[in-house]
C-alpha angles and dihedrals in degrees: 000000000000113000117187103222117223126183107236105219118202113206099219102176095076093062103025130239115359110258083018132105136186127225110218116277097356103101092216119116109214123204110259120191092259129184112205108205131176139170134188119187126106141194116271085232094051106099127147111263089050108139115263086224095045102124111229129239128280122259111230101239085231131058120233112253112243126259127206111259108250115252114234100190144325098279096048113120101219089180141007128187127184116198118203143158134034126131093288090049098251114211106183133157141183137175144184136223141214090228085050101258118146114212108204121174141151139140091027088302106126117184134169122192131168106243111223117251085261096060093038095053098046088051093058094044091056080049098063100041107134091215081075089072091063094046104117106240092230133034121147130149110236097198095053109096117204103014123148107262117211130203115183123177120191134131088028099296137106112226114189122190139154089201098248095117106062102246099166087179085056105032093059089054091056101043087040081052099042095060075077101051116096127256104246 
C-alpha cells in the first residue's frame, strides 16, 4: 500500500495560541482543554492541481474486514510501542516480531517470549485493520498533565496518542499489545 505523505499546516494566527481563547475585548487568552490532532496521509489521487468541483469518491457503505498483515521473515517487527509519562515516569516497550517473539522490556526488567498462534494472529489482524489508515499520526492533549503517552510504529509510520481522542482501531491494538508489557 503506497501512501503520499503531506505536511497539514494550521494557520494559528487567525484563532490565537493553540488551547487558548480570548474574551472580547480583554485582551487575555485563557486555557482552554485542547486536543491537538494531525494526520498526514493522503490519498495516492490528491495532488495539487486536482479540480475544486471534482466530486469525491463514494464511501462503500461497509467497511473491509481486516486481514492479518503478511509476515516477510523472522526477523521482520511487525509493531513497536513505547510507553512514557504518568505521574511515576513509566518507560515501557514491546515489540513483535515476525517469528513470533515478543520483546518486552521496562525499569531495567528485559524479557522475550514466543506468542501462541492465537496471539500472533489477532496482532496482525488489528494490524491490518483498515480503520488504522484513517488514525490521525499524532493526538495528544496538551492541557492534560500526566497521561500515558504512546508511540507506535508499523507499516512504516509513527503514530503518537495519549488516548484522549476514541480511536477503537487504535485502542485494541494497544490494549491487545499492552498484555505484553511488564508490570512494573
Amino acid at each position: 500500500m503506497f501512501r503520499k505523505r503531506v505536511a497539514l499546516v494550521v494557520v494559528a494566527g487567525m484563532l490565537g495560541p493553540v488551547g487558548c481563547t480570548s474574551e472580547e475585548g480583554t485582551g487575555v487568552a485563557e486555557p482552554t482543554d485542547a486536543v491537538v490532532t494531525a494526520s498526514t496521509t493522503a490519498s495516492p489521487s490528491a495532488s495539487p492541481s486536482s479540480s475544486p468541483s471534482a466530486s469525491p469518491s463514494p464511501t462503500p457503505s461497509a467497511s473491509p474486514s481486516p486481514t492479518p498483515v503478511p509476515v516477510t521473515g523472522p526477523n521482520q517487527v511487525l509493531v513497536t510501542m513505547v510507553v512514557t509519562g504518568g505521574f511515576a515516569g513509566v518507560h515501557k516497550e514491546v515489540t513483535v516480531r515476525g517469528d513470533r517473539t515478543v520483546h518486552a522490556g521496562g525499569k531495567g526488567e528485559r524479557s522475550v517470549h514466543r506468542a501462541d498462534a492465537a496471539e500472533f494472529t489477532e496482532v496482525r489482524t488489528l494490524l491490518g485493520d483498515p480503520a488504522l489508515d484513517d488514525v490521525s499520526d499524532f493526538t495528544k492533549n496538551m492541557q492534560a498533565a500526566d497521561l500515558f503517552q504512546y508511540t507506535l510504529r508499523f507499516d512504516g509510520r509513527t503514530v503518537i496518542t495519549d488516548r484522549s481522542v476514541e480511536e477503537p482501531a487504535l485502542d485494541r491494538l494497544i490494549d491487545a499489545l499492552s498484555e505484553w508489557l511488564p508490570e512494573r
